[in-house]
């Protein structure tokens, strides 16, 4: 029976979405190959230079696959080096390679950063064998300690970056789930309002059906319209919940939802805030109105907290026949890099995405910081 710790490692999947090869990967490999060729030509102190050169030219190119195929790259890098260097290591030659071969330390890092748990265990064994042989030929205790520290540090850095990425992913998912839950509760309030209207109209229709059939027909027409609207909102709510793994339970707020009519309240947060509304903003679905208010509120809050010496925070909301646009801009002296990955911005983007729109934030070319969002007038089903 394997220990629980080992079992948990064996079932660990690969890190998702490893980045593809970038231009700097090609530059790195090209520079290392040029350096290896230069060493092979000009360094006369390298034992068995042809063999060392072959090792370098076999191992360095596998760095291009260190993210997408970390175990294979590690096997080629350290396994190939061991096969080619083993005769020299057994003869007690401590340094048989080129200086450019130091790049293989990227492989243990990539192994723990991107590989699955099973691949990481296999790769650790592949790395350990040539490393142990190499350290056994160390001339001094300092070389032994230093070599061990460097290899362990490469593994540790990869594991640390993997843990950091997993923690970030969980936090992002939590923000998205909470935003879906909040939007679903707002839609629930809207549906409840429509159902209440249907019940009232049905009661009124029954009361006047016998004495005023025309009024009863009008009540049925209102019921039909409200029922259609309710089905529309229900489909929207189901789509929102289906998009994630379900909203987490939380306290339900039955208070009135803030909308475009409440945007003027943002100017009370600071005398620097100016709110301007234009265009057709009437008859918007409640989720869209609430989203506009929430995005503007979050943007103004960020501007007040993080902008450096702003003189104005401008909120502009406009509507046309198909979309609602909003823009929140502050003229602070510098951008706010600490907030570019903040969860408030992530929540705004997620809310806009759920409603079929888009939201982006960043430094403004004219100076300061700008948040822009576009939301459709009709919530997608």
XYZ file of C-alpha atoms in Angstrom:
381
model
C 0.000 0.000 0.000
C 1.506 3.317 -1.119
C 1.539 6.221 1.345
C -1.171 8.835 0.824
C 1.433 11.439 -0.117
C 2.774 9.276 -2.962
C -0.742 8.437 -4.156
C -1.626 12.124 -4.269
C 1.459 12.792 -6.400
C 0.666 9.948 -8.795
C -2.820 11.296 -9.524
C -1.627 14.885 -9.994
C -2.453 15.899 -13.606
C -0.293 17.963 -15.881
C -0.396 21.704 -15.424
C -3.019 23.041 -17.857
C -2.269 25.190 -20.887
C 1.529 25.092 -21.102
C 2.664 28.031 -23.242
C 3.762 27.222 -26.755
C 7.249 27.933 -27.983
C 7.871 31.657 -28.119
C 10.395 33.623 -30.097
C 12.644 33.930 -27.070
C 12.847 30.119 -26.841
C 14.335 30.017 -30.314
C 16.689 32.873 -29.427
C 17.805 31.050 -26.269
C 18.458 27.771 -28.069
C 20.199 29.535 -30.941
C 22.430 31.500 -28.577
C 23.312 28.355 -26.621
C 24.180 26.453 -29.797
C 26.406 29.314 -30.954
C 28.061 29.398 -27.535
C 28.576 25.627 -27.609
C 30.140 25.846 -31.068
C 32.427 28.635 -29.879
C 33.524 26.591 -26.886
C 34.147 23.555 -29.063
C 36.397 25.636 -31.312
C 38.282 27.822 -28.828
C 38.369 25.883 -25.536
C 41.300 23.541 -25.495
C 40.787 22.500 -21.870
C 37.628 20.453 -22.593
C 38.302 16.728 -22.288
C 37.239 14.869 -25.429
C 35.911 17.933 -27.178
C 34.119 16.018 -29.968
C 32.120 14.009 -27.442
C 31.286 17.073 -25.371
C 30.176 18.917 -28.501
C 27.925 16.047 -29.562
C 26.324 16.048 -26.102
C 25.676 19.772 -26.244
C 24.183 19.707 -29.749
C 21.901 16.811 -28.785
C 20.710 18.218 -25.479
C 20.301 21.967 -26.087
C 17.578 21.697 -28.797
C 15.281 19.695 -26.482
C 14.785 22.886 -24.458
C 12.216 23.819 -27.118
C 9.956 21.013 -25.816
C 10.573 21.513 -22.096
C 7.025 22.790 -21.422
C 4.911 20.635 -23.734
C 6.924 17.400 -23.221
C 8.788 17.915 -19.939
C 9.505 14.227 -19.220
C 10.782 13.527 -22.731
C 12.968 16.635 -22.649
C 14.368 15.648 -19.247
C 15.030 12.088 -20.400
C 16.926 13.308 -23.450
C 18.749 16.023 -21.534
C 19.934 14.005 -18.535
C 19.645 10.474 -19.910
C 21.546 11.323 -23.058
C 24.151 13.237 -21.099
C 24.631 10.267 -18.790
C 25.072 7.783 -21.626
C 27.611 9.986 -23.366
C 29.419 11.103 -20.205
C 29.392 7.875 -18.230
C 32.824 6.670 -19.460
C 34.391 9.993 -18.470
C 32.625 10.079 -15.098
C 33.817 6.561 -14.283
C 37.348 7.689 -15.084
C 37.019 10.428 -12.491
C 36.762 13.379 -14.893
C 34.763 15.980 -13.000
C 34.137 18.481 -15.792
C 33.592 16.844 -19.140
C 31.038 19.233 -20.621
C 30.792 22.681 -22.071
C 29.767 25.666 -19.980
C 26.692 26.128 -22.200
C 25.346 22.814 -20.847
C 24.334 24.695 -17.695
C 21.060 25.291 -19.571
C 19.941 21.748 -18.704
C 19.001 23.117 -15.278
C 15.898 24.469 -16.989
C 14.700 20.881 -17.393
C 14.188 20.033 -13.677
C 12.370 23.344 -13.316
C 10.100 22.572 -16.280
C 9.537 19.017 -15.033
C 8.072 20.157 -11.694
C 6.303 23.142 -13.259
C 4.451 21.414 -16.113
C 4.619 17.602 -15.837
C 2.096 15.289 -14.173
C 2.898 13.761 -10.796
C 3.827 10.395 -12.291
C 6.072 12.070 -14.871
C 7.697 14.169 -12.156
C 8.635 11.065 -10.132
C 10.087 9.334 -13.182
C 11.911 12.465 -14.237
C 13.366 12.957 -10.752
C 14.913 9.497 -10.953
C 16.297 10.257 -14.422
C 17.882 13.450 -13.112
C 19.170 11.880 -9.897
C 21.322 9.177 -11.542
C 23.671 11.391 -13.627
C 23.674 14.074 -10.932
C 24.798 11.584 -8.273
C 27.527 10.265 -10.555
C 28.648 13.781 -11.328
C 28.694 14.890 -7.698
C 30.627 11.759 -6.740
C 33.550 13.082 -8.764
C 33.519 16.489 -7.049
C 36.978 17.609 -5.984
C 35.901 19.550 -2.869
C 33.079 19.630 -0.361
C 32.138 23.065 -1.632
C 31.632 21.719 -5.150
C 29.465 18.917 -3.759
C 27.285 21.267 -1.697
C 27.077 23.848 -4.454
C 26.110 21.344 -7.143
C 23.471 19.746 -4.944
C 22.032 23.138 -4.010
C 21.745 24.269 -7.624
C 19.902 21.111 -8.744
C 17.561 21.125 -5.749
C 16.891 24.835 -6.268
C 15.850 24.163 -9.869
C 13.329 21.551 -8.704
C 12.102 23.768 -5.864
C 11.589 26.795 -8.092
C 9.513 24.755 -10.526
C 7.377 23.370 -7.689
C 6.936 26.848 -6.187
C 5.821 28.365 -9.499
C 3.391 25.475 -10.024
C 1.886 25.983 -6.567
C 1.604 29.717 -7.204
C -0.192 29.118 -10.506
C -2.601 26.625 -8.907
C -3.363 29.019 -6.043
C -3.994 31.835 -8.497
C -6.260 29.622 -10.608
C -8.318 28.655 -7.559
C -8.701 32.262 -6.482
C -9.766 33.283 -9.975
C -12.303 30.449 -10.100
C -13.657 31.507 -6.720
C -14.129 35.072 -7.947
C -15.920 33.823 -11.050
C -18.170 31.526 -9.036
C -19.091 34.297 -6.609
C -19.846 36.644 -9.513
C -22.084 34.021 -11.129
C -23.844 33.503 -7.823
C -24.403 37.228 -7.364
C -25.763 37.609 -10.879
C -28.014 34.568 -10.423
C -29.466 36.074 -7.216
C -30.172 39.321 -9.058
C -31.937 37.396 -11.800
C -33.864 35.489 -9.136
C -35.180 38.793 -7.770
C -36.262 39.818 -11.274
C -38.111 36.549 -11.861
C -39.767 36.797 -8.456
C -41.005 40.282 -9.380
C -42.548 39.005 -12.610
C -44.195 36.040 -10.900
C -45.708 38.360 -8.307
C -47.107 40.544 -11.102
C -48.598 37.466 -12.772
C -50.282 36.395 -9.537
C -51.775 39.868 -8.980
C -53.102 40.099 -12.543
C -54.576 36.597 -12.299
C -56.399 37.541 -9.096
C -57.683 40.743 -10.683
C -58.861 38.851 -13.765
C -60.825 36.379 -11.683
C -62.446 39.218 -9.734
C -63.712 41.070 -12.821
C -64.309 38.156 -15.201
C -67.994 37.880 -14.411
C -68.863 41.607 -14.629
C -66.254 42.958 -17.064
C -64.975 40.353 -19.564
C -62.951 42.997 -21.450
C -60.901 43.762 -18.330
C -60.339 40.066 -17.815
C -58.994 39.780 -21.377
C -56.638 42.696 -20.694
C -55.438 40.956 -17.532
C -54.743 37.796 -19.540
C -52.693 39.837 -22.026
C -50.617 41.258 -19.173
C -50.184 37.762 -17.737
C -48.991 36.488 -21.126
C -46.421 39.282 -21.430
C -45.172 38.798 -17.886
C -44.981 35.026 -18.360
C -42.908 35.442 -21.540
C -40.610 37.845 -19.734
C -40.292 35.414 -16.838
C -39.368 32.525 -19.126
C -36.749 34.744 -20.762
C -35.204 35.616 -17.402
C -35.363 31.993 -16.256
C -33.478 30.819 -19.363
C -30.871 33.468 -18.696
C -30.463 32.349 -15.097
C -30.140 28.694 -16.108
C -27.487 29.620 -18.679
C -25.500 31.541 -16.072
C -25.571 28.675 -13.599
C -24.808 26.070 -16.265
C -21.757 28.083 -17.393
C -20.001 27.275 -14.123
C -20.106 24.491 -11.600
C -22.899 26.053 -9.615
C -22.956 29.118 -7.449
C -21.833 28.837 -3.886
C -24.475 29.345 -1.278
C -24.430 32.654 0.495
C -26.643 35.171 2.215
C -29.432 36.393 -0.049
C -29.961 40.140 -0.223
C -33.600 40.971 -0.880
C -32.933 44.700 -1.011
C -33.524 46.671 -4.225
C -30.846 46.298 -6.872
C -28.944 49.399 -7.956
C -29.229 50.414 -11.586
C -28.511 53.241 -13.997
C -30.845 55.538 -12.089
C -28.534 55.271 -9.093
C -25.314 56.254 -10.897
C -25.523 59.814 -9.580
C -24.842 58.377 -6.113
C -21.284 57.629 -7.233
C -20.526 61.352 -7.211
C -21.021 61.268 -3.439
C -18.003 58.990 -3.069
C -15.662 61.853 -3.947
C -15.963 65.428 -5.239
C -13.706 64.343 -8.129
C -16.371 61.993 -9.562
C -18.463 63.295 -12.453
C -21.291 61.200 -13.934
C -22.666 61.721 -17.459
C -25.486 59.631 -18.996
C -26.661 59.971 -22.592
C -28.584 58.140 -25.285
C -31.344 55.578 -24.902
C -31.017 54.007 -21.450
C -34.709 53.231 -20.864
C -36.190 49.754 -20.744
C -32.950 47.886 -20.072
C -33.131 44.408 -18.498
C -32.400 44.494 -14.792
C -29.210 42.370 -15.102
C -27.782 44.887 -17.581
C -28.681 47.854 -15.368
C -27.137 46.206 -12.325
C -24.005 45.284 -14.290
C -23.563 48.875 -15.478
C -23.858 50.151 -11.919
C -21.539 47.517 -10.447
C -18.818 48.039 -13.062
C -18.974 51.814 -12.645
C -18.955 51.485 -8.854
C -15.921 49.148 -8.855
C -14.068 51.373 -11.326
C -14.701 54.534 -9.308
C -13.655 52.793 -6.098
C -10.392 51.657 -7.716
C -9.730 55.139 -9.043
C -10.242 56.736 -5.627
C -8.043 54.161 -3.907
C -5.215 53.769 -6.401
C -4.973 56.746 -8.752
C -2.017 59.048 -8.092
C -3.035 62.691 -7.681
C -6.107 62.644 -9.956
C -8.058 65.823 -10.626
C -11.169 64.130 -12.056
C -12.832 60.724 -12.285
C -15.279 60.729 -15.189
C -18.110 58.215 -15.567
C -19.746 58.151 -19.010
C -22.683 55.857 -19.849
C -24.431 55.898 -23.218
C -27.012 53.699 -24.884
C -28.147 53.058 -28.440
C -30.468 50.593 -30.118
C -28.307 47.534 -29.478
C -25.692 48.138 -26.766
C -24.877 50.114 -23.663
C -21.364 51.532 -23.381
C -19.634 52.803 -20.301
C -16.270 54.417 -19.713
C -14.670 55.343 -16.395
C -11.498 57.396 -16.668
C -9.221 59.045 -14.121
C -6.377 61.402 -15.009
C -3.961 60.194 -12.350
C -0.273 60.720 -12.925
C 0.556 57.052 -13.430
C -1.059 53.726 -14.184
C -1.731 51.265 -11.405
C 0.178 48.063 -12.245
C -0.679 46.539 -8.859
C -4.365 46.390 -9.821
C -4.080 44.977 -13.321
C -4.551 41.442 -12.036
C -6.919 42.353 -9.233
C -10.002 40.307 -8.536
C -12.282 43.359 -8.733
C -11.321 43.804 -12.379
C -11.709 40.079 -12.938
C -15.195 40.187 -11.449
C -16.172 43.077 -13.738
C -14.906 41.224 -16.804
C -16.688 38.025 -15.758
C -20.002 39.839 -15.194
C -19.780 41.508 -18.608
C -18.895 38.184 -20.267
C -21.868 36.401 -18.679
C -24.176 39.033 -20.148
C -22.646 38.700 -23.623
C -20.478 41.814 -23.389
C -16.859 42.713 -22.716
C -14.913 44.766 -20.199
C -11.272 45.816 -20.249
C -9.135 48.077 -18.089
C -5.659 49.502 -18.356
C -3.454 52.569 -18.734
C -4.875 55.200 -21.072
C -2.593 56.405 -23.904
C -3.616 59.964 -23.024
C -2.693 59.405 -19.395
C -4.369 57.971 -16.349
C -6.436 54.798 -16.212
C -9.550 53.796 -18.165
C -12.174 51.085 -17.766
C -14.396 50.440 -20.776
C -17.284 48.016 -21.115
C -19.872 47.180 -23.732
C -23.067 45.311 -22.813
C -25.882 44.222 -25.179
C -29.322 45.621 -24.431
C -30.748 42.105 -24.537
C -29.264 39.405 -22.313
C -28.216 36.384 -24.468
C -29.976 33.069 -23.862
